[in-house]
CSV table of C-alpha atoms in Angstrom, one decimal:
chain,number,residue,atom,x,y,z
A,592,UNK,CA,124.2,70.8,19.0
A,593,UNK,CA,121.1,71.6,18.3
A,594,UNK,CA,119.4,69.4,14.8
A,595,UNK,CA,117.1,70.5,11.9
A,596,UNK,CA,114.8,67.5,12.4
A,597,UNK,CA,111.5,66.9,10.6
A,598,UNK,CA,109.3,63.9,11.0
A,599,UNK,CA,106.6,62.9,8.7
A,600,UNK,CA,103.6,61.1,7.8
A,601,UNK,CA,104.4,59.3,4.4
A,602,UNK,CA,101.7,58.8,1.7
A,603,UNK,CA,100.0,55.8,1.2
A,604,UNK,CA,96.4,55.3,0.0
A,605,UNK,CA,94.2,58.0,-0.2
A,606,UNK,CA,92.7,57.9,3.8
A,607,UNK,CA,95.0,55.7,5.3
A,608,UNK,CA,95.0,56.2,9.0
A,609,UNK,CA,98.1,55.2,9.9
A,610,UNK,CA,98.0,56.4,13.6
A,611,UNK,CA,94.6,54.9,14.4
A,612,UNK,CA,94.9,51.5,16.5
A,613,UNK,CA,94.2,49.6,13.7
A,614,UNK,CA,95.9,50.5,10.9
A,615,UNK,CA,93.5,50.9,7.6
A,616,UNK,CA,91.0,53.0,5.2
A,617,UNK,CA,87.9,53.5,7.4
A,618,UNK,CA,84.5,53.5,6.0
A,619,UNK,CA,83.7,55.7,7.9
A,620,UNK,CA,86.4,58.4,6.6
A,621,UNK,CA,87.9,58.8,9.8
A,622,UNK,CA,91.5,60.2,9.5
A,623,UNK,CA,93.0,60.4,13.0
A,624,UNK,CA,95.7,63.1,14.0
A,625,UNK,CA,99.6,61.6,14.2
A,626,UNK,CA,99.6,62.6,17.3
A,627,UNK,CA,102.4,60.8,18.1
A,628,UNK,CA,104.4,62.9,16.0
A,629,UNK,CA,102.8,65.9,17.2
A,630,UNK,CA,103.8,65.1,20.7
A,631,UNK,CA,107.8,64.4,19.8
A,632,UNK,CA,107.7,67.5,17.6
A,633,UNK,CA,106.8,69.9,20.2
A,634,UNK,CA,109.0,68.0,22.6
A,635,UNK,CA,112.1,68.4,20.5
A,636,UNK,CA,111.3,72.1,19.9
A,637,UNK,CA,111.2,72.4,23.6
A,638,UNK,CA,114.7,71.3,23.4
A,639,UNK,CA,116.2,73.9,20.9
A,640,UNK,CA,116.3,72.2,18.0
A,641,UNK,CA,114.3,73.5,14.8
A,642,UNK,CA,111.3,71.1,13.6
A,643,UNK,CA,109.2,70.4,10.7
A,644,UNK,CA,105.7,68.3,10.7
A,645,UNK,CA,104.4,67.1,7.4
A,646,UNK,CA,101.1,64.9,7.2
A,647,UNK,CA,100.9,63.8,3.6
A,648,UNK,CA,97.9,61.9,3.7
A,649,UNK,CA,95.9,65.0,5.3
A,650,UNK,CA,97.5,67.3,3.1
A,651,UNK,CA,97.1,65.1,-0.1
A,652,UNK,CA,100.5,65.5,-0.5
A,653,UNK,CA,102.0,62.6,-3.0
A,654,UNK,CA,105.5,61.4,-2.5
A,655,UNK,CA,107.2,63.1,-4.8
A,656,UNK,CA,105.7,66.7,-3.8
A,657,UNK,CA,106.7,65.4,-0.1
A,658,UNK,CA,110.2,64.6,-1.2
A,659,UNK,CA,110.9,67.8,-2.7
A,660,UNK,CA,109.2,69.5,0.0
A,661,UNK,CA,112.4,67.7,2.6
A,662,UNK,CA,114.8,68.4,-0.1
A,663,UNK,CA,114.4,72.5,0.6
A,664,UNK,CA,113.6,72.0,4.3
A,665,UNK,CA,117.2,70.4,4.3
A,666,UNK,CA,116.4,68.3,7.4
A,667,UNK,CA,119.8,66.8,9.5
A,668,UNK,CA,117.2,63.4,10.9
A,669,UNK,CA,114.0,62.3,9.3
A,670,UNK,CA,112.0,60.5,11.3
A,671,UNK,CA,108.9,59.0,9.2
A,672,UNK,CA,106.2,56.9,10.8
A,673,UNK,CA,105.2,53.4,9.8
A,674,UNK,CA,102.5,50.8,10.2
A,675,UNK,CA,102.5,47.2,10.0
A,676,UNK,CA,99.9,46.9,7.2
A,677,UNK,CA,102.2,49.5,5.1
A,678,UNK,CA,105.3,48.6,6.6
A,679,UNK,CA,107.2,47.5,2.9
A,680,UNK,CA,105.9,50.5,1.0
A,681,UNK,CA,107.2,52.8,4.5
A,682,UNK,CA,110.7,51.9,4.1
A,683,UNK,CA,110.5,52.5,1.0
A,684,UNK,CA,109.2,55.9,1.0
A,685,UNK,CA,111.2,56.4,3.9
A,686,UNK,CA,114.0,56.2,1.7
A,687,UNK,CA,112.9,57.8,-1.0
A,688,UNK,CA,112.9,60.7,1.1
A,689,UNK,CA,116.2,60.4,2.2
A,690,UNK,CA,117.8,59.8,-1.1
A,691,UNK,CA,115.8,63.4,-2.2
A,692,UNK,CA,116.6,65.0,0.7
A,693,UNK,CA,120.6,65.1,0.7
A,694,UNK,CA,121.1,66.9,4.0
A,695,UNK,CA,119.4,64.1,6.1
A,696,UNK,CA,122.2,62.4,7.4
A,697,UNK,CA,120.0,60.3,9.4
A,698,UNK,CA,117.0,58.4,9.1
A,699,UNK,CA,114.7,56.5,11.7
A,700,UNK,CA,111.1,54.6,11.2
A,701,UNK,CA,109.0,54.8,13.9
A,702,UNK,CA,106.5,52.3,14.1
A,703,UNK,CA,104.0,51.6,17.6
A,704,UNK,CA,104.4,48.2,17.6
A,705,UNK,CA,107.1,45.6,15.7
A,706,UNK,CA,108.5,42.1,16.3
A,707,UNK,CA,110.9,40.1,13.8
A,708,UNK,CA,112.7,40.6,10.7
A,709,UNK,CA,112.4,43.6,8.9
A,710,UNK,CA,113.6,43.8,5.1
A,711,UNK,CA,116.9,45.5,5.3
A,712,UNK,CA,117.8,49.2,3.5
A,713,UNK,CA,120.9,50.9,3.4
A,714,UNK,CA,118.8,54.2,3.7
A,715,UNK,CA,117.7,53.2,6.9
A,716,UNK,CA,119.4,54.0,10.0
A,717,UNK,CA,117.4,52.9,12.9
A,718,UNK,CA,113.8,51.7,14.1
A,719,UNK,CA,112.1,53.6,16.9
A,720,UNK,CA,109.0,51.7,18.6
A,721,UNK,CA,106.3,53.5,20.2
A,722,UNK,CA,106.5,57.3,21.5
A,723,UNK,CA,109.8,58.2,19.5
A,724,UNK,CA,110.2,61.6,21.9
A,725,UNK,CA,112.5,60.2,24.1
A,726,UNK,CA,114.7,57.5,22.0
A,727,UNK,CA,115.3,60.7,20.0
A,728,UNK,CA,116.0,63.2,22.7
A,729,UNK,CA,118.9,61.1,24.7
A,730,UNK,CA,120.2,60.2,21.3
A,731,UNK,CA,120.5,63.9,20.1
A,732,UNK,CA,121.6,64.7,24.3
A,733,UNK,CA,124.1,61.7,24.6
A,734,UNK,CA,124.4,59.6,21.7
A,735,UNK,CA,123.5,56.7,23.2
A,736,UNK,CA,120.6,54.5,23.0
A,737,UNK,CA,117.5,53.4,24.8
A,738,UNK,CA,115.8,50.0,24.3
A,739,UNK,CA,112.9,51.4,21.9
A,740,UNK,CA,115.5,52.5,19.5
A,741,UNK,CA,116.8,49.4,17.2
A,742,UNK,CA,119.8,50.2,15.0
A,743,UNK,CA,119.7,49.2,11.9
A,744,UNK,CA,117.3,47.7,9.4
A,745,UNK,CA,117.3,44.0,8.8
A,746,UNK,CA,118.3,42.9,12.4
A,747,UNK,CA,115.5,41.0,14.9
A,748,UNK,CA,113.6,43.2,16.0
A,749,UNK,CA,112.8,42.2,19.7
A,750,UNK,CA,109.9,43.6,21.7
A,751,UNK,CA,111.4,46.6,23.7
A,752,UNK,CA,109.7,48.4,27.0
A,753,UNK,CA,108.4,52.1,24.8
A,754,UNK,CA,110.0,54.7,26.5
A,755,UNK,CA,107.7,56.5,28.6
A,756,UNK,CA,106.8,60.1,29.4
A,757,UNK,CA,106.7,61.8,33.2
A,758,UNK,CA,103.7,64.2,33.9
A,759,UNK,CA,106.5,66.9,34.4
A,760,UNK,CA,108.1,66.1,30.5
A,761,UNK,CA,104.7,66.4,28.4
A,762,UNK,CA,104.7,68.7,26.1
A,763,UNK,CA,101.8,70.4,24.5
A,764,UNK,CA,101.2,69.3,21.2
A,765,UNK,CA,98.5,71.6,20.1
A,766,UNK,CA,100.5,74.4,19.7
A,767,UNK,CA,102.8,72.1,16.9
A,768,UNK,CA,99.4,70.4,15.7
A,769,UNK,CA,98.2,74.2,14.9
A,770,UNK,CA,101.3,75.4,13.0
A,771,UNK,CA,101.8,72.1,10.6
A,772,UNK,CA,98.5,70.1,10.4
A,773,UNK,CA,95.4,70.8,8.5
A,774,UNK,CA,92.6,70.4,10.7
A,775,UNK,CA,89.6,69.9,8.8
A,776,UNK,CA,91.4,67.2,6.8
A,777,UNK,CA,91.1,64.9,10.0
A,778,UNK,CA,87.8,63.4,11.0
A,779,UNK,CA,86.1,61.1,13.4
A,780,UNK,CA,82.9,59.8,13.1
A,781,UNK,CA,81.8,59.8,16.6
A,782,UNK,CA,82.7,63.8,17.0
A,783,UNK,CA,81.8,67.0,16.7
A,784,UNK,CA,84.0,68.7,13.7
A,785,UNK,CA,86.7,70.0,13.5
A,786,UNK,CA,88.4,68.1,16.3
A,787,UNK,CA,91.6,67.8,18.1
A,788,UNK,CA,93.4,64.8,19.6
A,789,UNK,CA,95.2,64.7,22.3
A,790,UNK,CA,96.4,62.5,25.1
A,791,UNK,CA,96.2,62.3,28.9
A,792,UNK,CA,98.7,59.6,29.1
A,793,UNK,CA,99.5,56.2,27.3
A,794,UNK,CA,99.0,52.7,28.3
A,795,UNK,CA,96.2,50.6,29.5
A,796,UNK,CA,95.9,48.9,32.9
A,797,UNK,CA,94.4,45.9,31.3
A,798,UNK,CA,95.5,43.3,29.3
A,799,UNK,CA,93.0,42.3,26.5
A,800,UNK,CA,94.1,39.5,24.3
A,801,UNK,CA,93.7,41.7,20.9
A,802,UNK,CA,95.3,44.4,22.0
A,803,UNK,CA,99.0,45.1,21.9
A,804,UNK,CA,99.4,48.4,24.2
A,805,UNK,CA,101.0,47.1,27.5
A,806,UNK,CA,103.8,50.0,29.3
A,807,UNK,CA,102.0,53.2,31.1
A,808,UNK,CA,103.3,56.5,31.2
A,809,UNK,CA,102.3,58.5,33.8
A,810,UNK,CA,99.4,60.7,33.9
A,811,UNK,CA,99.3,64.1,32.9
A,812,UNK,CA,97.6,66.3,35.7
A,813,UNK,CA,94.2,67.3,35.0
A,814,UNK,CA,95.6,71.1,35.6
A,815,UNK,CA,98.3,70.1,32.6
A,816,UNK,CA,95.1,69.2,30.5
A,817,UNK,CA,93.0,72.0,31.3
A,818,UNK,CA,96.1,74.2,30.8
A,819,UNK,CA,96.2,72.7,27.0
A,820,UNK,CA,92.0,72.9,26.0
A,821,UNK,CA,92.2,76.7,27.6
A,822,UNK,CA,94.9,77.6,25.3
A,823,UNK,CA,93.0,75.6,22.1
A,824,UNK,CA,89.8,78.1,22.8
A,825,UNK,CA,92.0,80.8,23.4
A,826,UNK,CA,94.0,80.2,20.4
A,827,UNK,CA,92.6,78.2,18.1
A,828,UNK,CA,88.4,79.0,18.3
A,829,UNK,CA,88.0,77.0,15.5
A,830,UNK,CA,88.5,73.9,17.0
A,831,UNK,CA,84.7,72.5,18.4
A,832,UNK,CA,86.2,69.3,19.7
A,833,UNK,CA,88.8,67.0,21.5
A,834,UNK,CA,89.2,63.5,21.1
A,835,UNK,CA,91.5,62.2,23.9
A,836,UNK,CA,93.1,58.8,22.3
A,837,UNK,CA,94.0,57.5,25.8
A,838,UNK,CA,93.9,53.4,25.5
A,839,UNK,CA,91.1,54.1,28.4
A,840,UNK,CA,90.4,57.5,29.6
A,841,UNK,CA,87.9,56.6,32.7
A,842,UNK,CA,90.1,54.5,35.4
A,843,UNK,CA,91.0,56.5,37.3
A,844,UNK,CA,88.5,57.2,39.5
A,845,UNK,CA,90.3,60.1,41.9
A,846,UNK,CA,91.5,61.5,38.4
A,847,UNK,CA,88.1,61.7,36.7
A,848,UNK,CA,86.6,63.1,39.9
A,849,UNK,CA,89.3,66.2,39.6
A,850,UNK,CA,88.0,66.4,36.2
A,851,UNK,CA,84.3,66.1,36.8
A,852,UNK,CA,84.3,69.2,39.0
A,853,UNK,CA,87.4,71.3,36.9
A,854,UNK,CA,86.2,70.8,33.4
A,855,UNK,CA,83.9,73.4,32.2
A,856,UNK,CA,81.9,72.0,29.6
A,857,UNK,CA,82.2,74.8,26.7
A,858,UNK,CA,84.6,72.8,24.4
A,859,UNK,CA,82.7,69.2,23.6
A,860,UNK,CA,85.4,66.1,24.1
A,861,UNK,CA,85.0,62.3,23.2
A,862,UNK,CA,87.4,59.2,24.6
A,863,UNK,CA,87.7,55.7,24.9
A,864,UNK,CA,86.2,54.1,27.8
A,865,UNK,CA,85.7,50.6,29.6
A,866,UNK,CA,81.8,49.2,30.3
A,867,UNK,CA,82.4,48.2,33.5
A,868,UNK,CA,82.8,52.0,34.4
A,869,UNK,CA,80.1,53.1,37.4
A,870,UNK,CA,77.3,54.7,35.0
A,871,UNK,CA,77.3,57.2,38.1
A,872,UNK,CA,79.9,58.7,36.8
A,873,UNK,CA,78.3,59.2,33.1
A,874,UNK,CA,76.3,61.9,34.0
A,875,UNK,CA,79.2,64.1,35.6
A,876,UNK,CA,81.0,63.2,32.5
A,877,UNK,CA,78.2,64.1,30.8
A,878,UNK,CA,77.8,68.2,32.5
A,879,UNK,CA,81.8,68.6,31.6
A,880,UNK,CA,80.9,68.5,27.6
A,881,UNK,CA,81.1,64.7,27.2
A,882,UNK,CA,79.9,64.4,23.8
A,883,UNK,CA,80.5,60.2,23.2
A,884,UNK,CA,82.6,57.6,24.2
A,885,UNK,CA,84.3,54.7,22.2
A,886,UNK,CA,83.8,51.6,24.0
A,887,UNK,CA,84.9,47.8,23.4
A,888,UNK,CA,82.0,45.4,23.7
A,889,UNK,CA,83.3,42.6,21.6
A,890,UNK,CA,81.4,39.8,22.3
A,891,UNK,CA,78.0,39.0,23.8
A,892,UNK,CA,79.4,35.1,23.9
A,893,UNK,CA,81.0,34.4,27.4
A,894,UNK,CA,83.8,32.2,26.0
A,895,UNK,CA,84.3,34.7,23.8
A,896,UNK,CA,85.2,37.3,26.2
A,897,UNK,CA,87.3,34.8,28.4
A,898,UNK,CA,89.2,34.0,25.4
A,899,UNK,CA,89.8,37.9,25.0
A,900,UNK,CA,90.4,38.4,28.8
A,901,UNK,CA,87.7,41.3,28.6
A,902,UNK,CA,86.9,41.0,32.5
A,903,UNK,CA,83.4,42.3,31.7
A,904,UNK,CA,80.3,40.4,31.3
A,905,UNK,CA,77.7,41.1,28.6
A,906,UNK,CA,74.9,42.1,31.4
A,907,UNK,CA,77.4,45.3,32.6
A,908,UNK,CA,77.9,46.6,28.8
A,909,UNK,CA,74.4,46.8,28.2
A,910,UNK,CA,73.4,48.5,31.0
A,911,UNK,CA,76.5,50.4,30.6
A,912,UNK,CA,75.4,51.5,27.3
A,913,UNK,CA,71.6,52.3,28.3
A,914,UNK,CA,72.7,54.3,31.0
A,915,UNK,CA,75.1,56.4,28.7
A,916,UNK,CA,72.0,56.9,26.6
A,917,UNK,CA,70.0,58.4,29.7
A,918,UNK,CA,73.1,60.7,30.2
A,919,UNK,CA,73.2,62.1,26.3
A,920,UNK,CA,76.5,60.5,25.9
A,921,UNK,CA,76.3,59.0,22.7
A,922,UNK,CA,78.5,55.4,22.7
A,923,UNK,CA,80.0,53.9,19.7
A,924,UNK,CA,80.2,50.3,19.8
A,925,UNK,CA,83.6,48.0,19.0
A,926,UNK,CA,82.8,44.7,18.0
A,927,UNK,CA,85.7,41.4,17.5
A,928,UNK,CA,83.4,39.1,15.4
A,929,UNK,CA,85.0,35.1,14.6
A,930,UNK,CA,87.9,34.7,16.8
A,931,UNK,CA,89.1,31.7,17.0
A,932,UNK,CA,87.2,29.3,18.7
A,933,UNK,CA,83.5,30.9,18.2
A,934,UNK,CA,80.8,29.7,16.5
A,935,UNK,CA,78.6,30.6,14.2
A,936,UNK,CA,75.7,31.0,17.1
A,937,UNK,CA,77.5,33.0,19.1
A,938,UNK,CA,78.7,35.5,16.2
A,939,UNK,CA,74.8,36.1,15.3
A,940,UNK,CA,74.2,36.0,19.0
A,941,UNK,CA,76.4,39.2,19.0
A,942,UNK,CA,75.2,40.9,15.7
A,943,UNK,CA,71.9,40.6,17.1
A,944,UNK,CA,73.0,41.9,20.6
A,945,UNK,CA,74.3,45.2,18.7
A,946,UNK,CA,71.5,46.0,17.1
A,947,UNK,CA,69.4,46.4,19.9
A,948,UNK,CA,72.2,48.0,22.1
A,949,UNK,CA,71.4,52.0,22.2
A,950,UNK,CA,74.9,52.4,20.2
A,951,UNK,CA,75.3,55.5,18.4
A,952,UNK,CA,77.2,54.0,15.6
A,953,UNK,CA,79.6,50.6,15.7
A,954,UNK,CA,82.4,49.1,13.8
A,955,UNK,CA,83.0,45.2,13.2
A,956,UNK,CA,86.4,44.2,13.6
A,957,UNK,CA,88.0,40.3,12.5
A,958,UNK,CA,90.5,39.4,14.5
A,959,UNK,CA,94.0,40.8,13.6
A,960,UNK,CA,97.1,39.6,14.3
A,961,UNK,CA,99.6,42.3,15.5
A,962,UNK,CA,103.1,42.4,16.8
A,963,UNK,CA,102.8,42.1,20.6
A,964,UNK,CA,99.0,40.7,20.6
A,965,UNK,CA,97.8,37.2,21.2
A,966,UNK,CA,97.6,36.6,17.7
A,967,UNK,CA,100.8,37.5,16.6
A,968,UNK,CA,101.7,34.4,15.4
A,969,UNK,CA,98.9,34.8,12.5
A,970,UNK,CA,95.6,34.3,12.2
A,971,UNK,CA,94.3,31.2,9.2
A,972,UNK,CA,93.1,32.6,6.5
A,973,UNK,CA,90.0,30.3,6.9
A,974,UNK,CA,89.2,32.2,10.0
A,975,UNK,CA,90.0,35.5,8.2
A,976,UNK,CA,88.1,34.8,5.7
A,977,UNK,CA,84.9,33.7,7.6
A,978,UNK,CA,85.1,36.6,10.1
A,979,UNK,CA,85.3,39.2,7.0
A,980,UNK,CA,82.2,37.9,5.4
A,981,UNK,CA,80.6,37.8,9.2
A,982,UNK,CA,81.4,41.5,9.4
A,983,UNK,CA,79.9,42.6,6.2
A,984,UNK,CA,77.0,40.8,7.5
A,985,UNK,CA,76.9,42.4,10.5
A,986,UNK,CA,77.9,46.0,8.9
A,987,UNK,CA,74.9,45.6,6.7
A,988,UNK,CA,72.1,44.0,9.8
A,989,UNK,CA,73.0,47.3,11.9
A,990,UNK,CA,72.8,50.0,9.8
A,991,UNK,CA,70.3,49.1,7.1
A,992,UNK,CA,67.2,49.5,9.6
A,993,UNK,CA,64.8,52.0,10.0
A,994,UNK,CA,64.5,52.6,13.4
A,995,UNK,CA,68.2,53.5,13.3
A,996,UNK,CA,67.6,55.8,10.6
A,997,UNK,CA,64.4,57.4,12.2
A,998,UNK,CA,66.8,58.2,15.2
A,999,UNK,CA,69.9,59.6,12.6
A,1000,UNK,CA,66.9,61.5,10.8
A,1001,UNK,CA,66.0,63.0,14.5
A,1002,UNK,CA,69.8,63.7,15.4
A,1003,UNK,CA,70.4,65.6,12.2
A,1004,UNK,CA,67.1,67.6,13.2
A,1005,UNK,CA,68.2,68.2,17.0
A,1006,UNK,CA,71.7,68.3,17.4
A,1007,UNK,CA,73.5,71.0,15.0
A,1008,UNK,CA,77.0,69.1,16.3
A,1009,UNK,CA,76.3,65.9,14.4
A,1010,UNK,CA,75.3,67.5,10.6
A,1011,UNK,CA,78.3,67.6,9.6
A,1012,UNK,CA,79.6,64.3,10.7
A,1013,UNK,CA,76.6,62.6,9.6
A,1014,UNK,CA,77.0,63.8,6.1
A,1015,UNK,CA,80.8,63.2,5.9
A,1016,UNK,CA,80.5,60.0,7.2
A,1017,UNK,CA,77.6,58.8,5.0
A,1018,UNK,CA,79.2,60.0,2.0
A,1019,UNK,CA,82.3,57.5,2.7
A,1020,UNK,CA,80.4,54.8,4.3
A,1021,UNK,CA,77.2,54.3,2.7
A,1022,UNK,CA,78.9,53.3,-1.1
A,1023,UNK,CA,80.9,50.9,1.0
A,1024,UNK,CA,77.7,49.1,2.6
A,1025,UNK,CA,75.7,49.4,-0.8
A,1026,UNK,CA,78.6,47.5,-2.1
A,1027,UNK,CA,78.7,45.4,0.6
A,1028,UNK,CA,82.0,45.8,2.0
C-alpha cells in the first residue's frame, strides 16, 4: 500500500547545518543541502508512494509553522533527521511534530551516525542510521527490518552496517531537491552560487581516525552522473554549480579518467579530494569545470598524522596543493589542531604551515568525538579547551594578512564566480574573527 510520507529537516539554530560532516553554525555561512533526504525522497516516489520535503532551517521555517505545515500535509510516516550535537532538542521536535500532525502514525529519526543510549519518547517509533532509503523501502515492501533500522527509542543503540545503495537503485535527487528546497538559501564557501549537491556514491576507502564514515556503496556510473548535471542545465539553468559530497571523490582512478574525457566543463563542480592524488590528474580535472576541491591536510606534525592514520606525508600535500594552484583549481584547506598527544610546537608548526600553503580558504577544526570515530569515548575538556583557543589562533594568523587579502582583492576583480561568495561569506565570517571566535 502505497504511504503519504514526508521527511524533514527540523529547526534548530538559525544556520545549523545539520547534514554537513560536522554538525554546527559555520562561520563561514555555509548551509549544506540534506541531501540525504533528497536522495530517500526521490527514491520512495520512485516507488509509488506520495512524498513531502521540508528544510526548515533553509526555509526559516520555525517549529510551530513546520508543525502546522505536517498537520495539513496529513503525513502516514515522518521521518525527521537528527544530529548528534542537536540530538535532545531533535527528538523533541520530532515529536512535536508528531503530536501536531495526527495522521502520522509513524515516526522515525534518522541520524548518520549513533552509538548508546538514547533518551526514550513514546512519540518515537524507531531510529534509522545513515542513508534511511532502504530501511524505509523494505519496511514499507515487507515489514521487516534491516540492521540500520533500531526500533524503539531508549534501547542501545549498537553500531549497524548503513544500508547501502546499488549503482542500478540510485535515484536522482535533483529532480526532488528542485520541487521542495530553496536553492539560494544553501551556500558553500568554496563555490560558485547557487549550487547543487549531489553524490557519486558514499563511503571512503580509508580509515582516518577522526572520521566515522566506514561502509561503501557502489559507484554510480559516470553516464548515471552525467545523465543527472544534463538534466540540472536542462531543467534547472539557474543552478551555476555542483558540489559532489562524496567522502573522496578522486580514487578511482579508471572512474575519474571516464570522467576526465565525458564531462564537458559548462556547469562548474567542487568535491572532496585526498593529497596524495597524482597532480597529473588536476589539470584534466581542471578542463572538465573543476572549480575547487576540499582537501584534508590536518597536520604538518608527523606523529600527528600517524596518530590520525592519514597515510600522507606533509611533503605530498604541499606539493599537492601548489600543483592545484598551477591548474586553477582553487583548494580549501582542513585542518585537526590539538589532538591528543601534540604539542604546542607542532600545533604552531601547522598554523604556520597553512599560511604559506596556496589554500584558497581553510577551516580549523578541534578534535571531536563522534559515534563510530576514534574519539568516541570523549575528548577532556582540557584538550577541548586548549584546541578551541588554538583554532581561534589559527583562524585569526591566516586570514588577517595582507598578502591573502591582496589575492581575495584580485579574485573579486578576475573571477565574476567568486563575488558573490566572497561577500556572503565575509559578511558571516569576518564579525566572527573580529570577535575572535
Amino acid at each position: 500500500m502505497m504511504k503519504r510520507i514526508a521527511l524533514v529537516n527540523p529547526p534548530f539554530r538559525p544556520g545549523y547545518s545539520r547534514a554537513s560532516r560536522s554538525p554546527s553554525v559555520p562561520r563561514s555561512g555555509t548551509l549544506y543541502m540534506p541531501h540525504d533526504l533528497m536522495l530517500t525522497a526521490a527514491g520512495l516516489r520512485a516507488d509509488g508512494h506520495t512524498v513531502l520535503l521540508i528544510d526548515a532551517i533553509a526555509a526559516n521555517m520555525s517549529l510551530a509553522a513546520l508543525a502546522e505545515a505536517l498537520h495539513r500535509w496529513e503525513p502516514e510516516v515522518l521521518v525527521v533527521a537528527a544530529a548528534y550535537p542537536s540530538l535532545a532538542y531533535d527528538i523533541a521536535a520530532a515529536a512535536r511534530c508528531k503530536e501536531r500532525a495526527l495522521s502520522a502514525r509513524h515516526l522515525f529519526l534518522n541520524v548518520k551516525w549513533l552509538e548508546g543510549e538514547l533518551p526514550a519518547h513514546d512519540s518515537l517509533d524507531g531510529i534509522i542510521t545513515g542513508l534511511p532509503l532502504l530501511p524505509l523501502r523494505q519496511w514499507l515492501r515487507t515489514g521487516e527490518s534491516m540492521p540500520a533500522l533500531h526500533w524503539r527509542a531508549g534501547l542501545h543503540v549498537t553500531p549497524a552496517p548503513a544500508a547501502q545503495l546499488t549503482a542500478a537503485e540510485w535515484p536522482l535527487a535533483a529532480p526532488v531537491a528542485r520541487e521542495f528546497l530553496p536553492l539560494n538559501a544553501y551556500f558553500y564557501a568554496c563555490a560558485p552560487h547557487p549550487v547543487l549537491t549531489l553524490r557519486t556514491r558514499y563511503g571512503c576507502d580509508y580509515q582516518c581516525a577522526f572520521c566515522a564514515s566506514r561502509e561503501q556503496s557502489e559507484r554510480r556510473s559516470v553516464a548515471q552522473v552525467l545523465d543527472e548535471l544534463a538534466w540540472v542545465e536542462r531543467e534547472w539553468p539557474e543552478v551555476r554549480a555542483v558540489f559532489f559530497e562524496d567522502e573522496t571523490f578522486t580514487t578511482d582512478a579508471d572512474w575519474l579518467a571516464e570522467w576526465c574525457v565525458s564531462k564537458p566543463p559548462r556547469l562548474a563542480w567542487s568535491g572532496n579530494a585526498r593529497a596524495d592524488l597524482d597532480p597529473a590528474w588536476l589539470p584534466r580535472l581542471a578542463a572538465t569545470g573543476c572549480y575547487s576541491l576540499t582537501v584534508g591536510f590536518e597536520s604538518r606534525a608527523p606523529r600527528t598524522l600517524a596518530a590520525l592514520h592519514k597515510g600522507e606525508t606533509p611533503a605530498q600535500m604541499e606539493h599537492f596543493a601548489r600543483a592545484a594552484a598551477a591548474a586553477g583549481i582553487r583548494v580549501h584547506g582542513c585542518f585537526i589542531l590539538g589532538w591528543p598527544g601534540e604539542t604546542p610546537r607542532e600545533t604552531r608548526a601547522t598554523i604556520a604551515w597553512a599560511r604559506r600553503l596556496p589554500l584558497d580558504t581553510a577551516q580549523f577544526y578541534p578534535p571531536l568525538a563522534e559515534p563510530g570515530n576514534a574519539l568516541t569515548g570523549g575528548v577532556p575538556a582540557t584538550v577541548t579547551a586548549a584546541a578551541q583557543a588554538w583554532c581561534r589562533l589559527a583562524r585569526r594568523a591566516f586570514y588577517w594578512r595582507a598578502d591573502y587579502w591582496r589575492a581575495k582583492a584580485r579574485q573579486w576583480r578576475d573571477d565574476p564566480d567568486s563575488r558573490y561568495r566572497l561577500r556572503r561569506a565575509a559578511t558571516h565570517f569576518l564579525p566572527a574573527l573580529v570577535r575572535g571566535r
